[in-house]
Each structure stands twice: as C-alpha cells, then as structure tokens.
Short mmCIF file of C-alpha atoms in Angstrom, two decimals:
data_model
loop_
_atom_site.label_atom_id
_atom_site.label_comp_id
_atom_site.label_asym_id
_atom_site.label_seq_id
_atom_site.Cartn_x
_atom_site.Cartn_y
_atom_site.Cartn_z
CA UNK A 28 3.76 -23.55 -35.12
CA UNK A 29 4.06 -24.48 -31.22
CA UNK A 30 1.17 -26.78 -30.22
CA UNK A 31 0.81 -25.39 -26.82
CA UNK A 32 0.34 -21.51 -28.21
CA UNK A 33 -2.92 -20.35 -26.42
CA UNK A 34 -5.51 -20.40 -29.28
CA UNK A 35 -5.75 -16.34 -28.48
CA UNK A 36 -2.77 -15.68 -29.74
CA UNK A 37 -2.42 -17.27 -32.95
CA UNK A 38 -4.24 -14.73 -34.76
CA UNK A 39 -7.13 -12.86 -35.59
CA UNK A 40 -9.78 -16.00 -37.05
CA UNK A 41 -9.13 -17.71 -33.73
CA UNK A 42 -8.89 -14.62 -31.27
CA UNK A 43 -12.53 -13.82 -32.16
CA UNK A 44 -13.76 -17.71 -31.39
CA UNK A 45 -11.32 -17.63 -28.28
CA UNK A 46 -14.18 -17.74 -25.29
CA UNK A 47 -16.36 -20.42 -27.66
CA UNK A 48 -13.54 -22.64 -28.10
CA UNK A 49 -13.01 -22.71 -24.24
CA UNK A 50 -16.28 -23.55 -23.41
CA UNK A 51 -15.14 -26.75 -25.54
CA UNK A 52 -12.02 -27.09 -23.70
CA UNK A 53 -9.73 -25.98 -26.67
CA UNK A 54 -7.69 -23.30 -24.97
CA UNK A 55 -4.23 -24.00 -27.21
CA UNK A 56 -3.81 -25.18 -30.82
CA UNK A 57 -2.76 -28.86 -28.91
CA UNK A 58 -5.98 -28.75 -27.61
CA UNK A 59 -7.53 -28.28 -30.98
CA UNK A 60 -5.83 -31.35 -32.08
CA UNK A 61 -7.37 -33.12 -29.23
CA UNK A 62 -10.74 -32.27 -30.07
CA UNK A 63 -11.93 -36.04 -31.17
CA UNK A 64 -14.87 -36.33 -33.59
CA UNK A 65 -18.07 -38.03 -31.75
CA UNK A 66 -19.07 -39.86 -34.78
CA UNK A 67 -18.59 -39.72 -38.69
CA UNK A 68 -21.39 -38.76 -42.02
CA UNK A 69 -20.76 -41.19 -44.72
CA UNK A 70 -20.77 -39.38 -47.64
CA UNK A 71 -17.64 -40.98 -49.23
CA UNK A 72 -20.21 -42.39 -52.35
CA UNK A 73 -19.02 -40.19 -54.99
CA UNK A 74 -21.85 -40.46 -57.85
CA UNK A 75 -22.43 -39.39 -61.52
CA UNK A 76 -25.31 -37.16 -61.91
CA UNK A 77 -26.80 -39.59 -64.51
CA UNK A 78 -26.24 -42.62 -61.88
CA UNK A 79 -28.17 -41.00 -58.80
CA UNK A 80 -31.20 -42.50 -57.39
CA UNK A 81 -33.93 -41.34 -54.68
CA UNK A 82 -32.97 -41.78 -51.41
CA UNK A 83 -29.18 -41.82 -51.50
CA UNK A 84 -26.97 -40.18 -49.80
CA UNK A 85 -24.05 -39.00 -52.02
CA UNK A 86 -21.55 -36.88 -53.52
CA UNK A 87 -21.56 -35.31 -56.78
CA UNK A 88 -18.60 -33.18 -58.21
CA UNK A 89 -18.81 -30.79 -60.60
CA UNK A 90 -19.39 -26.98 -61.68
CA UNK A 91 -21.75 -24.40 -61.00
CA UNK A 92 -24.03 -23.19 -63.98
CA UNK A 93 -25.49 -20.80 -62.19
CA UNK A 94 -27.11 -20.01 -58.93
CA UNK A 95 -29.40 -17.38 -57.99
CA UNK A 96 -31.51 -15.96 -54.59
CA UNK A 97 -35.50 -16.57 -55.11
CA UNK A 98 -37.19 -14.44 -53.02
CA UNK A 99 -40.83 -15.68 -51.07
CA UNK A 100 -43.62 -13.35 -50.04
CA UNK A 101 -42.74 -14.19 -46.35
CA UNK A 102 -39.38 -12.34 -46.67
CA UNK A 103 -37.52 -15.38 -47.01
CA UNK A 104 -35.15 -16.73 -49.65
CA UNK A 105 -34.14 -19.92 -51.42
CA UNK A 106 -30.75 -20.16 -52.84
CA UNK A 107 -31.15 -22.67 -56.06
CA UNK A 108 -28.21 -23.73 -58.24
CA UNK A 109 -27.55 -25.80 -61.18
CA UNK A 110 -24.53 -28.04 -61.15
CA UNK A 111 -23.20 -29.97 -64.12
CA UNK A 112 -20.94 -32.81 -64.56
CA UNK A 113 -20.31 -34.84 -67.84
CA UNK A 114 -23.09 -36.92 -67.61
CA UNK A 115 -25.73 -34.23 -66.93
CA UNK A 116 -27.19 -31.58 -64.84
CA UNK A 117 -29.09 -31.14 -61.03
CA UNK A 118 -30.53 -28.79 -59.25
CA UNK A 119 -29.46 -28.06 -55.66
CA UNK A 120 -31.50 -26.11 -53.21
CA UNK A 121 -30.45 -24.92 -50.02
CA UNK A 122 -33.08 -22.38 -48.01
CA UNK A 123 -32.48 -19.16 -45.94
CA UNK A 124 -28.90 -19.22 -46.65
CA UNK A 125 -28.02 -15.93 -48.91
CA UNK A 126 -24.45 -15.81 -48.30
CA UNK A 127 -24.08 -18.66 -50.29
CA UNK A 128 -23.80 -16.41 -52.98
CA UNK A 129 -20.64 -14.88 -51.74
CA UNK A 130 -19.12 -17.81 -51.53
CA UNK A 131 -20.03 -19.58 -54.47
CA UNK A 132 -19.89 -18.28 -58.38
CA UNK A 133 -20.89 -19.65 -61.37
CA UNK A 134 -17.73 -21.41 -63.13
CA UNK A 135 -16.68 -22.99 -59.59
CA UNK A 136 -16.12 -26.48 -59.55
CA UNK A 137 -18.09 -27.81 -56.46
CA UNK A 138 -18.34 -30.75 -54.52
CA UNK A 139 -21.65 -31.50 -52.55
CA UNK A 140 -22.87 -33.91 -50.56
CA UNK A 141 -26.68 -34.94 -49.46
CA UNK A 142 -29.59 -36.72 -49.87
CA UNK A 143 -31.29 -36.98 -53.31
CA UNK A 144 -34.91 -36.27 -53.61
CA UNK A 145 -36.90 -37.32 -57.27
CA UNK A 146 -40.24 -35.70 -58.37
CA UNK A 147 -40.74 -37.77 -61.50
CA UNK A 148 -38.26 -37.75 -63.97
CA UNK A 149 -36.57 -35.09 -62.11
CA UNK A 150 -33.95 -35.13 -59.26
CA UNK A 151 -32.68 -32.58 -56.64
CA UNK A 152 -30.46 -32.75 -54.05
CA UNK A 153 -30.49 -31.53 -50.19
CA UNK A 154 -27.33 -30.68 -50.06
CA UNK A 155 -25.81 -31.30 -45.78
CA UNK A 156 -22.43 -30.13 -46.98
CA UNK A 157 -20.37 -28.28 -49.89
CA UNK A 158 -17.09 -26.84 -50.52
CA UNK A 159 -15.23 -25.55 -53.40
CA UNK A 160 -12.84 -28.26 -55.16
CA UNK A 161 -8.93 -26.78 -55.57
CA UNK A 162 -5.45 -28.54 -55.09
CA UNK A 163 -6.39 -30.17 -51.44
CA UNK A 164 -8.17 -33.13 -50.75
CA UNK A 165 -11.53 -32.64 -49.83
CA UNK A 166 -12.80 -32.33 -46.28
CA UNK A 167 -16.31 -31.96 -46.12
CA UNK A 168 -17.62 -34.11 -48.89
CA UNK A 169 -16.87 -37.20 -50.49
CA UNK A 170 -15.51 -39.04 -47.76
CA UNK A 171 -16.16 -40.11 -43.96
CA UNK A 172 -17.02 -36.57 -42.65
CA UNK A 173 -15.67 -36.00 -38.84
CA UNK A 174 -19.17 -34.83 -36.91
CA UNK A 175 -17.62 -33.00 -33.45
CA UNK A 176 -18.86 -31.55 -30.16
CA UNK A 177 -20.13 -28.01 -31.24
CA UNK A 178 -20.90 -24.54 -29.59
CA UNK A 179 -23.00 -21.41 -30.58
CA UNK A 180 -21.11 -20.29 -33.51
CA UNK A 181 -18.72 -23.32 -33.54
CA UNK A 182 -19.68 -25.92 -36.38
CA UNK A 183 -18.13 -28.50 -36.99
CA UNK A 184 -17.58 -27.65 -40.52
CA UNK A 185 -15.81 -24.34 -38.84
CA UNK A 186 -13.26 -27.02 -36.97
CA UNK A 187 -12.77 -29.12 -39.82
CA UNK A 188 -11.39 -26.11 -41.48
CA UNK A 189 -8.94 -25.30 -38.79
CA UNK A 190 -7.90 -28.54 -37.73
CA UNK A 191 -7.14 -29.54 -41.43
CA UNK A 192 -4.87 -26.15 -41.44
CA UNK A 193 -3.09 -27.44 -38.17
CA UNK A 194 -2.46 -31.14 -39.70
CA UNK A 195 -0.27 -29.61 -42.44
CA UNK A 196 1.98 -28.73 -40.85
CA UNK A 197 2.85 -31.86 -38.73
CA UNK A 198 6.29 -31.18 -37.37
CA UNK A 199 5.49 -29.97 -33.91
CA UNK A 200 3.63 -33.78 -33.76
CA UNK A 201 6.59 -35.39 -32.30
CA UNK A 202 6.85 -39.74 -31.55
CA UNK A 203 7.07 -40.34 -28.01
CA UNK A 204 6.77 -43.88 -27.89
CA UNK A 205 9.53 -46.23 -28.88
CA UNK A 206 9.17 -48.18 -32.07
CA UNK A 207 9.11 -51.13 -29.89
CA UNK A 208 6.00 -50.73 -28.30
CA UNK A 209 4.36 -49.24 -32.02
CA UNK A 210 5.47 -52.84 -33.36
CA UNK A 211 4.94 -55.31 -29.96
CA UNK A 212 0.98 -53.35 -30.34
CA UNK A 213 0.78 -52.73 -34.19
CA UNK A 214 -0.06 -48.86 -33.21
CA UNK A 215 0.07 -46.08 -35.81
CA UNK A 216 2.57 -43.71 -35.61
CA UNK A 217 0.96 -40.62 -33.38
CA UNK A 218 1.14 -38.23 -36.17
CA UNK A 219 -0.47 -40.73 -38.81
CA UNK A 220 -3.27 -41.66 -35.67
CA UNK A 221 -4.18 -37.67 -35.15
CA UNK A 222 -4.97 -36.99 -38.51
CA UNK A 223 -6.77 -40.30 -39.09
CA UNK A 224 -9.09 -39.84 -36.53
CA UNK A 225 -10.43 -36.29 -37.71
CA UNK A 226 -9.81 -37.23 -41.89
CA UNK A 227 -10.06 -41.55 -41.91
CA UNK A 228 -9.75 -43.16 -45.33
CA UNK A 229 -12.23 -45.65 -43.89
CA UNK A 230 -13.78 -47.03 -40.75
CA UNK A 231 -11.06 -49.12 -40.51
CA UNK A 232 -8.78 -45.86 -40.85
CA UNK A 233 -10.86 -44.42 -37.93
CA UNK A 234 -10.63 -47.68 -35.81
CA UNK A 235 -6.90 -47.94 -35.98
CA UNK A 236 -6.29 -43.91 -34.85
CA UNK A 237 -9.21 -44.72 -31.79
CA UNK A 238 -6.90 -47.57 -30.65
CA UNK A 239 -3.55 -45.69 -30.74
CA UNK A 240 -5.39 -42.96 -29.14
CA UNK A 241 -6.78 -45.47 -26.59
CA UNK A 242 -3.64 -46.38 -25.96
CA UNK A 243 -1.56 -43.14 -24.82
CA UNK A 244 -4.56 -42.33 -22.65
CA UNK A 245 -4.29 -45.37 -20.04
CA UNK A 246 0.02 -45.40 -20.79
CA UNK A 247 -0.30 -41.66 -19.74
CA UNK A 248 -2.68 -42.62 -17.22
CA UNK A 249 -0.39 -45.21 -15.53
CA UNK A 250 2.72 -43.61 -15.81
CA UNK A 251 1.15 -40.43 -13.89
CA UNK A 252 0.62 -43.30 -11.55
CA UNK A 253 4.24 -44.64 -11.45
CA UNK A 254 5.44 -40.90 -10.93
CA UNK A 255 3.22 -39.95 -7.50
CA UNK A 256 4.46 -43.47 -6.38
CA UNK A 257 7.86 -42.29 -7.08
CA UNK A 258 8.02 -39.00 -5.81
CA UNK A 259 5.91 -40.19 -2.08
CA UNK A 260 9.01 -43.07 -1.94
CA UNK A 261 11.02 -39.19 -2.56
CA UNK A 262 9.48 -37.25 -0.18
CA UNK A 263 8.09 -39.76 2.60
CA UNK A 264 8.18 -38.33 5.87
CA UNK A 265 7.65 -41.28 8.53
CA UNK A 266 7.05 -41.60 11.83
CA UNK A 267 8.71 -45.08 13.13
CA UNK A 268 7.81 -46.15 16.33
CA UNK A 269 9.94 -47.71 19.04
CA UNK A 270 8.71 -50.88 19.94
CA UNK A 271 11.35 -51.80 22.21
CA UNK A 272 9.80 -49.01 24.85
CA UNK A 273 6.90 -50.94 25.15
CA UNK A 274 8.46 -54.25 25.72
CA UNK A 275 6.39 -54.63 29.29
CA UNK A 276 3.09 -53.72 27.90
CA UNK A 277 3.27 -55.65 25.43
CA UNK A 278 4.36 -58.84 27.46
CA UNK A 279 1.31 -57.94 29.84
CA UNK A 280 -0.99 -57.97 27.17
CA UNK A 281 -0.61 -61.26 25.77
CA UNK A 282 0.12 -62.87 29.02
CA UNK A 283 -3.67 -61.36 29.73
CA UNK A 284 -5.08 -63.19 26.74
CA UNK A 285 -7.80 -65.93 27.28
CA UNK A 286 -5.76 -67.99 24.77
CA UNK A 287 -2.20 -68.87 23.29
CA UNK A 288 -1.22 -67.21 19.83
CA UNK A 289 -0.88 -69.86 16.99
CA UNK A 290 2.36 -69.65 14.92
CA UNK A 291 0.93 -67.53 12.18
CA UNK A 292 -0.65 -65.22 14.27
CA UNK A 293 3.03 -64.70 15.80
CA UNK A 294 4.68 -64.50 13.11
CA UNK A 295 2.13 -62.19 11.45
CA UNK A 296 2.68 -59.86 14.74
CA UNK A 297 6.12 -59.69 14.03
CA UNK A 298 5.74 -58.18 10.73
CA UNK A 299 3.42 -55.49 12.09
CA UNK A 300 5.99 -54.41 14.71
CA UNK A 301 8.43 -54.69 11.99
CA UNK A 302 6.50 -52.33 9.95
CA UNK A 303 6.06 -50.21 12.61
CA UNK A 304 9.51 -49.51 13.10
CA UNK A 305 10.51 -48.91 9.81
#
C-alpha cells in the first residue's frame, strides 16, 4: 500500500466515492490519513443492561434476539430489536432505516451506543451508532468516537471504516524526525500520533497525537521557509552598482547640504554604498 496512490485507483469502494472525497480534499490514500477528526462522541461508558439509567449516554454489548421492520400507515417503518446481555434484555429502536435488516441478524453479537430513554419500569435506547462485534477492536462504539468533516454520501462512520483499514497496515508510515527531537519534545512516534488522533484511548490519547501533529505542521512550515531562502541565495541574479562612477555627484551633493553629516549617519552611508555594490 503506497500512501500517495490516487484514492481512484485503489479499487472499486473508493473509485465510486472518488469526486466526494475530493470535495474534502482527500485525493490519495495519504490524504485520507490526513483527514483529522473535528471533535470526538464519548461513548467509551460501556454499561450492563441491568445498570443503565435515563439519560445516559452509553454502550451496551451483546446479541441480537431478534429484530423485525414495523410498518406505519404513513408508509414508513421502524426497525425494533431486542438485545440481550447476561444481566437482561432492551429494546432498541432505530426509524426509517430498513436496511438494517441486511446488515444485522438475530444471533449477532452487537455493540451499540446512545442515549437511554425510560417509560416506567421500562428502558430503550436511541441508538447514534452500532456495529457488529468480531476479532477487531471496536470503532464506532464503546470508546471516544472520531466525528469528521462530512459530504453528501460521506459519513463519518463511512471514513472510520476506511481509515481504520488504512491504519493496519502501517508500514508505508515511515519516522522522519530524529529520535532526538521525539525525546528533547516528548512527541509520539508519527505512526503511534496518526492513529491516535482518529482511534484515542483517551482525551489525553487525542491531546498527545494533536501536539505531534502540531508540531510537523510549523517544522514543515519553516523548513519550506529555510529551502526558498536557500535556493534565492542559489539562484540570485543581482544587479551591483558602481559607485565609484558617481564619485562627483556624490561629492556635489553633500557639499550642497544645509548641514554636516554626524558620524553615524556616515558611517551608516557607507554601508548602503557597500550594499549597493555587492
């Protein structure tokens, strides 16, 4: 995986996203990378079902009991599902969302995340995010959530997906600053600091990966800097003028001068002539 393949040529899921990714500014897979979360969704509370109260926002973990499609007289649909964990069961509703059934089956063990709701004795969640629970970690629920700049038919969930896919394979995310300069500033290594700012443990996670990031923008900033200063010193065409021509002229002028030149001011003259003829 080369991170500077154009994002149209890596394959068929990112060809058809190609001209929404660019309005985002993601034109290669590096790019991708690059694309830093705004902001994070807490939902790193992982709760038992028998623990939750009205109000929170949390995760629960477990599997799917059944779900069905309930059809309203207005043509619309509510997708309801029972989830179960070993301390009991919920009921999870999301609305207008049908496909869910493709994607989830009874048996699946889920992870969701929202807000619980309580009519009486009786709890529900709204559920903001969910995703089926394998061998990875999770990256939608139960955690700090990455929140990103989106586009029409570019969620963020959608770019969590990808970017996740990207971070496994880390070995095109080469060092480029010496270990020096990681220790004199107590950075993260660049690798660690890219996937920390799109999957933190913690704020403080997050914090850490926003300094290093911080960091190579002004050192890349200043050593753009450094180069235009070296290649003008390069390339400098000047145009040194002769001073000595205009000897006379010069005499006559400060010979016509209402006043005599302090030291400085002589010596400061000097220096621009100098100048001038370098």
């Amino acid at each position: 995986m080369d991170l500077k393949t154009p994002i149209r040529e890596v394959g068929l899921a990112y060809k058809m996203y190609a001209k929404r990714l660019e309005r985002l500014g993601i034109e290669t897979l590096g790019d991708l990378l690059y694309h830093i979360p705004f902001r994070y969704e807490d939902y790193s509370l992982i709760s038992k079902i028998e623990s939750l109260q009205p109000g929170e926002t949390v995760t629960i973990q477990g599997h799917v009991l059944n779900i069905q499609n309930i059809y309203t007289r207005r043509f619309k649909t509510i997708q309801k599902a029972e989830i179960s964990d070993d301390t009991g069961t919920i009921e999870v509703t999301w609305f207008n969302q049908p496909f869910l059934l493709k994607n989830i089956h009874p048996q699946d063990q889920v992870s969701i995340s929202g807000k619980v709701d309580g009519f009486g004795h009786k709890f529900t969640i709204k559920p903001a995010e969910y995703e089926i629970i394998g061998n990875d970690q999770t990256i939608h629920t139960g955690r700090l959530v990455p929140i990103y700049p989106q586009t029409w038919c570019v969620s963020s969930k959608w770019l969590r997906n990808h970017i996740a896919q990207i971070l496994k394979d880390s070995s095109q995310i080469k060092e480029f600053l010496p270990e020096s300069i990681l220790e004199e500033n107590q950075l993260l290594k660049f690798d660690k600091a890219l996937y920390s700012i799109h999957f933190p443990k913690n704020s403080d996670d997050a914090k850490m990966a926003k300094i290093r990031l911080a960091f190579d923008e002004l050192f890349f900033i200043q050593l753009a800097g450094l180069k235009r200063k070296e290649d003008w010193k390069k390339n400098m065409a000047g145009f040194p003028f002769q001073i000595s021509k205009f000897k006379d002229e010069i005499s006559a002028f400060w010979e016509n001068l209402p006043f005599e030149l302090t030291n400085a001011q002589k010596k400061a003259v000097r220096e621009i002539f100098a100048d001038l003829a370098s």
